[in-house]
XYZ file of C-alpha atoms in Angstrom:
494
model
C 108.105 102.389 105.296
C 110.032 105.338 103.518
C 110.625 104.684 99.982
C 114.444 105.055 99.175
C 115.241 107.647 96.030
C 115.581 105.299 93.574
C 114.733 101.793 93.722
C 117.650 99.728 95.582
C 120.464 97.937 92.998
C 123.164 95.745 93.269
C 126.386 95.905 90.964
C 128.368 92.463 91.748
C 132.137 94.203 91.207
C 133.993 90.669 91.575
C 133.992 87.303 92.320
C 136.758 84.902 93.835
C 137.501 82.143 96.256
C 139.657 82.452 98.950
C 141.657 79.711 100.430
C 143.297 78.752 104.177
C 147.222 80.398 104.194
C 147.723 76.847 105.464
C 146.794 73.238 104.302
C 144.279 71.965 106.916
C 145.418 68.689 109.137
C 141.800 68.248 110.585
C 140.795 65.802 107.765
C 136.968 64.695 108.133
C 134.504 65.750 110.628
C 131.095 63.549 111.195
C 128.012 65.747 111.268
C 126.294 65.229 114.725
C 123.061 64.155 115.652
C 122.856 67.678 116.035
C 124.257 69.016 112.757
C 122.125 66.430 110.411
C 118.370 67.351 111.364
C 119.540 71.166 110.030
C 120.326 69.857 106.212
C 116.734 71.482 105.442
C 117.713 74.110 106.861
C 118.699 77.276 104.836
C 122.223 78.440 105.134
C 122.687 80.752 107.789
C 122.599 84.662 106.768
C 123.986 87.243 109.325
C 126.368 90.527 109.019
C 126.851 93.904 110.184
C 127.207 97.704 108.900
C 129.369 99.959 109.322
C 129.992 103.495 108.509
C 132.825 103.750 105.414
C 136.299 102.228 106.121
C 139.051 105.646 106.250
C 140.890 103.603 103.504
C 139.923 103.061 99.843
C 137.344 100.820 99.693
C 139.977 98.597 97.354
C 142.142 98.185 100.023
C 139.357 97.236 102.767
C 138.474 94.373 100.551
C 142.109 93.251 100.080
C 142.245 93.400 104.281
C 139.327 91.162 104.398
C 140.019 88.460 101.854
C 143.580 88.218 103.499
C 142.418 88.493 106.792
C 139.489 85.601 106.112
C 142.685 83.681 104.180
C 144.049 83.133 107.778
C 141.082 82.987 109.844
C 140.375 79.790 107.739
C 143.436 78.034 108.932
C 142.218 78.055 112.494
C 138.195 77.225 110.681
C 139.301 74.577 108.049
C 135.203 73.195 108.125
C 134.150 76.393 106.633
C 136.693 75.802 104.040
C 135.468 72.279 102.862
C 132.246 70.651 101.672
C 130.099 67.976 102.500
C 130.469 64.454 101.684
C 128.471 61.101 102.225
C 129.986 57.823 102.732
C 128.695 54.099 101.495
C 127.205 54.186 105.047
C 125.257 56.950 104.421
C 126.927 59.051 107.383
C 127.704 62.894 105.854
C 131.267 64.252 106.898
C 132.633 67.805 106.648
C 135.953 66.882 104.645
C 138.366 69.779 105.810
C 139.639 69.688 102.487
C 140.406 73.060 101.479
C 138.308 73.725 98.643
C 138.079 77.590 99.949
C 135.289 80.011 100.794
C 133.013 82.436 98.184
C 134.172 85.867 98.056
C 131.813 88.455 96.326
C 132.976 92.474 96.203
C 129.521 94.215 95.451
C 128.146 98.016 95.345
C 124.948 99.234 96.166
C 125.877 102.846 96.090
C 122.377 104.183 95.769
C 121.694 102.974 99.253
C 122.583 104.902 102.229
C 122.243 104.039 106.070
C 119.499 105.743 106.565
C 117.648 103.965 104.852
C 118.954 100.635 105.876
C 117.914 101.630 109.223
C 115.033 104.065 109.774
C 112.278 102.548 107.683
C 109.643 100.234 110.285
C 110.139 97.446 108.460
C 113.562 96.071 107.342
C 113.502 97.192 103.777
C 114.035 94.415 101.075
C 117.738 96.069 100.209
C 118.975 94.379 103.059
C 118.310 91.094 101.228
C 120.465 91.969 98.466
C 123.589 92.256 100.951
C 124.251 88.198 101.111
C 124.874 85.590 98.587
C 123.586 82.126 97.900
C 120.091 82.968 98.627
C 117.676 80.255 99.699
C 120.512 77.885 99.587
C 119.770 74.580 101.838
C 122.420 73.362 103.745
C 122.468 69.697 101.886
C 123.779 71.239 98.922
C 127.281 71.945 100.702
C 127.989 68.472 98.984
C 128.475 70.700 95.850
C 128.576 74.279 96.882
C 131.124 76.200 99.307
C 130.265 75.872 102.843
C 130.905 79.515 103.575
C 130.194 82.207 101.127
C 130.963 86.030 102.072
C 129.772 89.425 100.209
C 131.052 92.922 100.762
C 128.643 95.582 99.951
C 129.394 98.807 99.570
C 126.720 101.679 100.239
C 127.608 105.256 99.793
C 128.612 106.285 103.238
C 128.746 102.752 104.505
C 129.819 98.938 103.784
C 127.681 96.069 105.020
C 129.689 92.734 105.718
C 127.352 89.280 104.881
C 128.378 85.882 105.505
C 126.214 82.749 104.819
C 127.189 79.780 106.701
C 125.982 76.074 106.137
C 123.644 75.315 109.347
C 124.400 71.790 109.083
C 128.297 72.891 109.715
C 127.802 75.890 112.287
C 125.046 77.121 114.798
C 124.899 80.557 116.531
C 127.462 80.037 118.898
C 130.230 78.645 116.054
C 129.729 81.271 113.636
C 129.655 84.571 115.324
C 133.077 82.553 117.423
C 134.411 82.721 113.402
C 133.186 86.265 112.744
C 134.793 87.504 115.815
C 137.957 86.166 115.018
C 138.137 87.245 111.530
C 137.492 90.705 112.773
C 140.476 89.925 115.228
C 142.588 89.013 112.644
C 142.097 91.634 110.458
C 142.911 94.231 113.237
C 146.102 92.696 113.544
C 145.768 90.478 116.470
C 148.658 87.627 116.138
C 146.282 84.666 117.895
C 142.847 84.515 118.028
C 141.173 85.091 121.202
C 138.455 81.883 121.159
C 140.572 78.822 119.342
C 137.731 76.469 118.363
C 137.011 73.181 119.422
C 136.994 70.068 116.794
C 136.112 67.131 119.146
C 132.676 65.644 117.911
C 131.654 64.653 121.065
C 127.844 66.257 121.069
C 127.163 63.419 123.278
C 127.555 60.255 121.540
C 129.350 58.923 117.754
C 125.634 58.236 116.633
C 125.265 55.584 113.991
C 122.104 56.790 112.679
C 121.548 57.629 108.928
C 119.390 60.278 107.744
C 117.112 59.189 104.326
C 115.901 60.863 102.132
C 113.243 59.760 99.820
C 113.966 61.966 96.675
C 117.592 62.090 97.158
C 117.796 65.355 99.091
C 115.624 67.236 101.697
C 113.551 69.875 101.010
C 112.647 72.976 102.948
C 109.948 72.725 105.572
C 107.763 76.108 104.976
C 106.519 78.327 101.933
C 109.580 80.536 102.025
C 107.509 82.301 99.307
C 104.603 83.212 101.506
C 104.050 86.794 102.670
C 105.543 88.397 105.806
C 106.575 91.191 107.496
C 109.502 91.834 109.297
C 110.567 94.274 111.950
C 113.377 95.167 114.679
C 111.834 95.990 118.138
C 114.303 97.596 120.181
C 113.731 97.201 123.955
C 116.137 99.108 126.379
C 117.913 97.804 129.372
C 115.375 99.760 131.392
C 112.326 98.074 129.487
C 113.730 94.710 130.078
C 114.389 95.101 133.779
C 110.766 96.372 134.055
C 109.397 93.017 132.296
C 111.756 90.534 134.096
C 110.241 92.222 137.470
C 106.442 92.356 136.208
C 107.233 88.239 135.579
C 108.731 87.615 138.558
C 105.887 89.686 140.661
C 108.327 92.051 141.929
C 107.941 95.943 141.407
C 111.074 97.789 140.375
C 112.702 99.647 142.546
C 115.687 101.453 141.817
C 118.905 101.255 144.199
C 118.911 104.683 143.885
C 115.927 105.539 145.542
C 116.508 102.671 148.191
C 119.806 104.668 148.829
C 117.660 108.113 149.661
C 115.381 106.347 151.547
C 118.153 104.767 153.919
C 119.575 107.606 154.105
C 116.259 109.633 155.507
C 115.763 106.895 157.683
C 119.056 107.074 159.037
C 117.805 111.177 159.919
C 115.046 110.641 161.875
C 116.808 107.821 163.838
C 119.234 110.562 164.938
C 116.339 112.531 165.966
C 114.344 109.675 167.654
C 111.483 109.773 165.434
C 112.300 106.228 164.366
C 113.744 102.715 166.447
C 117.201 101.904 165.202
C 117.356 98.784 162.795
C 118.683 95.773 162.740
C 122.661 96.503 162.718
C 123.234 93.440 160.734
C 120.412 93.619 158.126
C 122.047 96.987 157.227
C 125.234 95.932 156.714
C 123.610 93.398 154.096
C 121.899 95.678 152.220
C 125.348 97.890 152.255
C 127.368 94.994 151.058
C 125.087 94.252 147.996
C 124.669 97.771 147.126
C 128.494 98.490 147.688
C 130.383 98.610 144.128
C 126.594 99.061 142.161
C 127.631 102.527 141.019
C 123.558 103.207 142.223
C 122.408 102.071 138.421
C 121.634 98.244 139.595
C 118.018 97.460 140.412
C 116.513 95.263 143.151
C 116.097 92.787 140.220
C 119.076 92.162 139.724
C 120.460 91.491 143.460
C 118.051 88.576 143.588
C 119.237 85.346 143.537
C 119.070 84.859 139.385
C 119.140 80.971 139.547
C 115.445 80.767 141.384
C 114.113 83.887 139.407
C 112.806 84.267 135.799
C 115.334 85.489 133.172
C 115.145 88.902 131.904
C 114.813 87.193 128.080
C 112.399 84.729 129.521
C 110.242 87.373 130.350
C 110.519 89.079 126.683
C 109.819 85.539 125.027
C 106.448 85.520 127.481
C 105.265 88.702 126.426
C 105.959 88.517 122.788
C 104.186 84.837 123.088
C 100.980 86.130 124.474
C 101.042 89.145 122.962
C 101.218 87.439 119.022
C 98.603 84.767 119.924
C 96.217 87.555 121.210
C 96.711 88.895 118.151
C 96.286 86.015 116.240
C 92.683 85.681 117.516
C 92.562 82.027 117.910
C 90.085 79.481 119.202
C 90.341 79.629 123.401
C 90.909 75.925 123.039
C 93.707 76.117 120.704
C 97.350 74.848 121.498
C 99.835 78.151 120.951
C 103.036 76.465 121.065
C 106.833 78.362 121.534
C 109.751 76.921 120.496
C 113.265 77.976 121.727
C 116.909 76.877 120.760
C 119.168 76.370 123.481
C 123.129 75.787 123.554
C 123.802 72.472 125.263
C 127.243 73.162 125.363
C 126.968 73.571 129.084
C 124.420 71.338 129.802
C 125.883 68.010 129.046
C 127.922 66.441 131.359
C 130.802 66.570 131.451
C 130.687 69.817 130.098
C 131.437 70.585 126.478
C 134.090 73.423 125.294
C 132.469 76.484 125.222
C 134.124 76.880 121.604
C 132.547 73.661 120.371
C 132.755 74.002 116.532
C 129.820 72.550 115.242
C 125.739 72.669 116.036
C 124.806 71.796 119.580
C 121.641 73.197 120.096
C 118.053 71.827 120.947
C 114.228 73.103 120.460
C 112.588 73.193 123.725
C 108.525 73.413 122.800
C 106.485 74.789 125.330
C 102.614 74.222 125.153
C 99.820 76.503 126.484
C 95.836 76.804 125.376
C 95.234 79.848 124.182
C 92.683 80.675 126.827
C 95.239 79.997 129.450
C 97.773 81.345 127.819
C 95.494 85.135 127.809
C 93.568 84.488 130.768
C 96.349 84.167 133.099
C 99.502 86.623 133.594
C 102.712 87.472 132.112
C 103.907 85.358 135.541
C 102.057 82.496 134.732
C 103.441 82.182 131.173
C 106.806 83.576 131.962
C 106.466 80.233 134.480
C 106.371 77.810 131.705
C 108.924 78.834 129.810
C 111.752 79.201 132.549
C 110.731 75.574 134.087
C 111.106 74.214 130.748
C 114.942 75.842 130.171
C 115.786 75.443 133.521
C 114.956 71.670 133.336
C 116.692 71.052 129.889
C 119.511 69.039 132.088
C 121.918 66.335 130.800
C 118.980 63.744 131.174
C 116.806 65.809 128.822
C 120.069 66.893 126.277
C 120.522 62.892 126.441
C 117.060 61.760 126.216
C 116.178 64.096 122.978
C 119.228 62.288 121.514
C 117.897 59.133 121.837
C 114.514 59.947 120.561
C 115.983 61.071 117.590
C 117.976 58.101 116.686
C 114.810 56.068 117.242
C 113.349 58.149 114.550
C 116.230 60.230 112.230
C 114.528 63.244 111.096
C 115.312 66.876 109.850
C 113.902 69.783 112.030
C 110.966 70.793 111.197
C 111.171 74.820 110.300
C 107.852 76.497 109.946
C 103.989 77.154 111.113
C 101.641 75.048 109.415
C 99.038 75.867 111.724
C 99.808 79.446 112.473
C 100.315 79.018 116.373
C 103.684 78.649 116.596
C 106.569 80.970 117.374
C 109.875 79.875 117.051
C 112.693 82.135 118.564
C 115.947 81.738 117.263
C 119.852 82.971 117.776
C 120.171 84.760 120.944
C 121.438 88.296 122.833
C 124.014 86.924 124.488
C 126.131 86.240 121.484
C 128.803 88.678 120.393
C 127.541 90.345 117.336
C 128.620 93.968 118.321
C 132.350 92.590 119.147
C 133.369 93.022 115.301
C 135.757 95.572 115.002
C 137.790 95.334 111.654
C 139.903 98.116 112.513
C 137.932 101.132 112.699
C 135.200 101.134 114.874
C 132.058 98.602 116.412
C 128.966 98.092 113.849
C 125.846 100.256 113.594
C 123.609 97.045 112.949
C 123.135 93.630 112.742
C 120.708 92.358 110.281
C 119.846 88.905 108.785
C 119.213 87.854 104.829
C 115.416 85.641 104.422
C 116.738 82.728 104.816
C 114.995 80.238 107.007
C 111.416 83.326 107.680
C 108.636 82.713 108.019
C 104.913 83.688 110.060
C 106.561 83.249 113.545
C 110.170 83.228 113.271
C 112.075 85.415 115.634
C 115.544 85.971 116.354
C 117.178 87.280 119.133
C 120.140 90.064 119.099
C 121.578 92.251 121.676
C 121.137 96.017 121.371
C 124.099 97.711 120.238
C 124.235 99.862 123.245
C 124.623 96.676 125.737
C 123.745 96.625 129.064
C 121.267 94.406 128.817
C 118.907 95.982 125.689
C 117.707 93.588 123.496
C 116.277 93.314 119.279
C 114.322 91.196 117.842
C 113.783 90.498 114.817
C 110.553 89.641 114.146
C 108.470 87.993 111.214
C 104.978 87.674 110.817
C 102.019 87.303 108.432
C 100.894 91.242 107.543
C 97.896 91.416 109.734
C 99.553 89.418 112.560
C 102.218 92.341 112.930
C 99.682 95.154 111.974
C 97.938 93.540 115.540
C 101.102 93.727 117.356
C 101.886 96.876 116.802
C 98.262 97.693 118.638
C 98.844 95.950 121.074
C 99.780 98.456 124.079
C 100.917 95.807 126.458
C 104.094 94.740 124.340
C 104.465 98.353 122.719
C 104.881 100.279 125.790
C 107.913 98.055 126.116
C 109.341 99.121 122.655
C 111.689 101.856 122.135
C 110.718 104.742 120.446
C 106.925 103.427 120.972
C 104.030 106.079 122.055
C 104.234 106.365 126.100
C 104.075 103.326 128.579
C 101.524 102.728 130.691
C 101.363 99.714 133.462
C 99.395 96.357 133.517
């Protein structure tokens, strides 16, 4: 990692607290069985660069606190605070209490060396506020907490959410509006939804036998963390390698048709099936030729693109780990049930509704068979995560209130988090898309990964990837995931 100039330093310029335009009529929300189990959780730590606003950099942080002043009126939760009744059941009370606004400068820092270093450098840290903060203590702390940092040809825009209050889905829903609203646009695209019906009005009570929960890992031990950068192209080439399918572009499937076509005219060859043709010219019809084979197949029997990335980084990191053949490697996934209760949630939802789905392999297995095999396990398990499983996992947990349990105790575990399909590059605040997403270190550890789309679309993928120093020194030997990596030394095939 390149060493910047001098070593990185934050100025905090000003501090405030910005409240809703508008009183909030929402009143109290009940945390779902959903939202409890994440009060151990650190709050959630995401934002974006971007090259320097064209206006003074006083009058981009006026736009934003005025522009997050009436994105709050259509958020009042991220507003409020926590609160516990004599029942024990914890409420978001909508009560306008107002978010934390911090104005900061890190001038000696420039994008460069936010992004080209291998590693994420530890300046990117010092972009968000309330640090290590665990989502229980929104019962005295703001529930939302935003920093503005400016760089000297750039400005970075944090924002640390309470997990207990927001997942994935929720908060980048928020970010995208503020961004809306900041460009000028009168109503938000996405209104969000304040039902709590994450499938039942649970009457179970979460204890806690020193008062307060803790977090579930050493945040303190050491790791390393890294953005992998895999291309639409890369991706493509996985999903068919899991699916057993060699990539074939439509391109060359068009040059081929079309030499056939030749020597039928000159009799070398039969003439084909009329209507098979005119199959294969309706699906390629409106492709533009940059569509693969891949992608024509029917998606809902095939394994996903990022199900094939989560296999390969799975056996790729337990081959590196060098465990016992007998040893359980276990991946865990969140998944948005918004879609997969019935009936069928709004896709705006405010609020968590998300699920771990743990998937369980030996480690022989797991490196003795192929990316197919492994790829296998995962999709059957996502694919099956129905209404009766959304439902079931409920029920389990009332039986048994707990908070989720963050970490790797054992050091077989990977735990992928957040997801590419979310919209983190649709964040326009009136001049331009972001370089970069990046993350603070809350909730890392040996194993935790997170998920972002590429910032060129299309299909590319990051991740974001933490590991214990010698487990990530091993990945990045490992050829079979690194000839999938952009900017990685030249692919060969398995």
């Amino acid at each position: 990692m390149s060493p910047s100039p001098c070593p990185p330093s934050l100025s905090v310029i000003s501090k405030c607290t910005v409240y809703p335009v508008q009183k909030s009529t929402v009143g109290n929300l009940k945390l779902s069985v959903s939202d409890l189990p994440m009060l151990s959780c650190m709050y959630i730590q995401k934002g974006v660069l971007f090259t320097r606003p064209p206006v003074l950099i006083e009058a981009f942080v006026a736009l934003l606190k005025q522009g997050l002043a009436e994105t709050l009126t259509h958020f009042p939760p991220l507003a409020g605070r926590l609160v516990t009744d004599a029942a024990g059941c914890v409420h978001i009370s909508c009560n306008d209490a107002g978010v934390h606004f911090v104005h900061a400068n890190a001038g000696n820092l420039i994008i460069r060396e936010v992004l080209s270093p291998t590693d994420v450098p530890d300046s990117v840290k010092l972009f968000f506020t309330f640090d290590e903060v665990v989502s229980y203590d929104g019962h005295f702390r703001p529930i939302t907490a935003v920093q503005v940092t400016e760089l000297a040809d750039g400005v970075f825009v944090g924002c640390t959410v309470n997990h207990a209050v927001t997942d994935g889905t929720s908060f980048w829903n928020f970010f995208n509006s503020w961004a809306e609203v900041c460009r000028g646009v009168r109503r938000i695209s996405r209104s969000p939804d304040f039902s709590r019906n994450y499938v039942k009005d649970s009457q179970a009570v979460l204890e806690f036998s020193d008062g307060r929960p803790k977090v579930s890992f050493d945040a303190k031990a050491p790791i390393r963390e890294r953005i992998f950068h895999f291309s639409r192209e890369a991706i493509q080439e996985l999903k068919a390698r899991a699916n057993g399918r060699t990539l074939i572009p439509i391109a060359e499937i068009i040059g081929k048709q079309s030499n056939d076509e030749l020597k039928i005219k000159k009799g070398e060859l039969p003439c084909p099936n009329r209507n098979i043709n005119s199959a294969l010219d309706t699906l390629l019809r409106g492709t533009g030729g940059e569509k693969t084979v891949t992608e024509i197949v029917d998606r809902s029997k095939e394994i996903s693109s990022f199900q094939a990335l989560s296999a390969q980084l799975w056996r790729s990191v337990t081959r590196t780990r060098k465990l016992n053949a007998r040893k359980e490697a276990t991946f865990r996934m969140a998944v948005n049930c918004r879609h997969r209760i019935e009936p069928r949630m709004d896709p705006y939802y405010f609020g968590n509704a998300i699920q771990s789905i743990r998937t369980v392999a030996t480690t022989g297995e797991l490196l003795s068979r192929d990316l197919q095999w492994s790829a296998g396990l995962l999709h059957r398990n996502v694919v099956s995560h129905d209404d009766e499983k959304v439902r079931g996992g409920v029920e389990a947990w009332e039986k048994e209130p707990r908070v989720f349990p963050l970490g790797n105790p054992d050091g077989t575990s990977i735990t992928m988090g957040s997801s590419p399909r979310f919209p983190m590059y649709d964040n326009d605040f009136g001049w331009g898309r972001p370089l970069a997403v990046r993350s603070g270190r809350a909730n890392k550890f040996d194993g935790k990964i997170s998920a972002f789309p590429g910032r060129e679309g299309g299909g590319s993928v990051d991740l974001e990837v933490c590991l214990a120093p010698e487990t990530m020194a091993g990945l990045e030997a490992d050829t079979e995931f690194m000839q999938y990596v952009s900017g990685a030394t030249a692919r060969s095939s398995f």
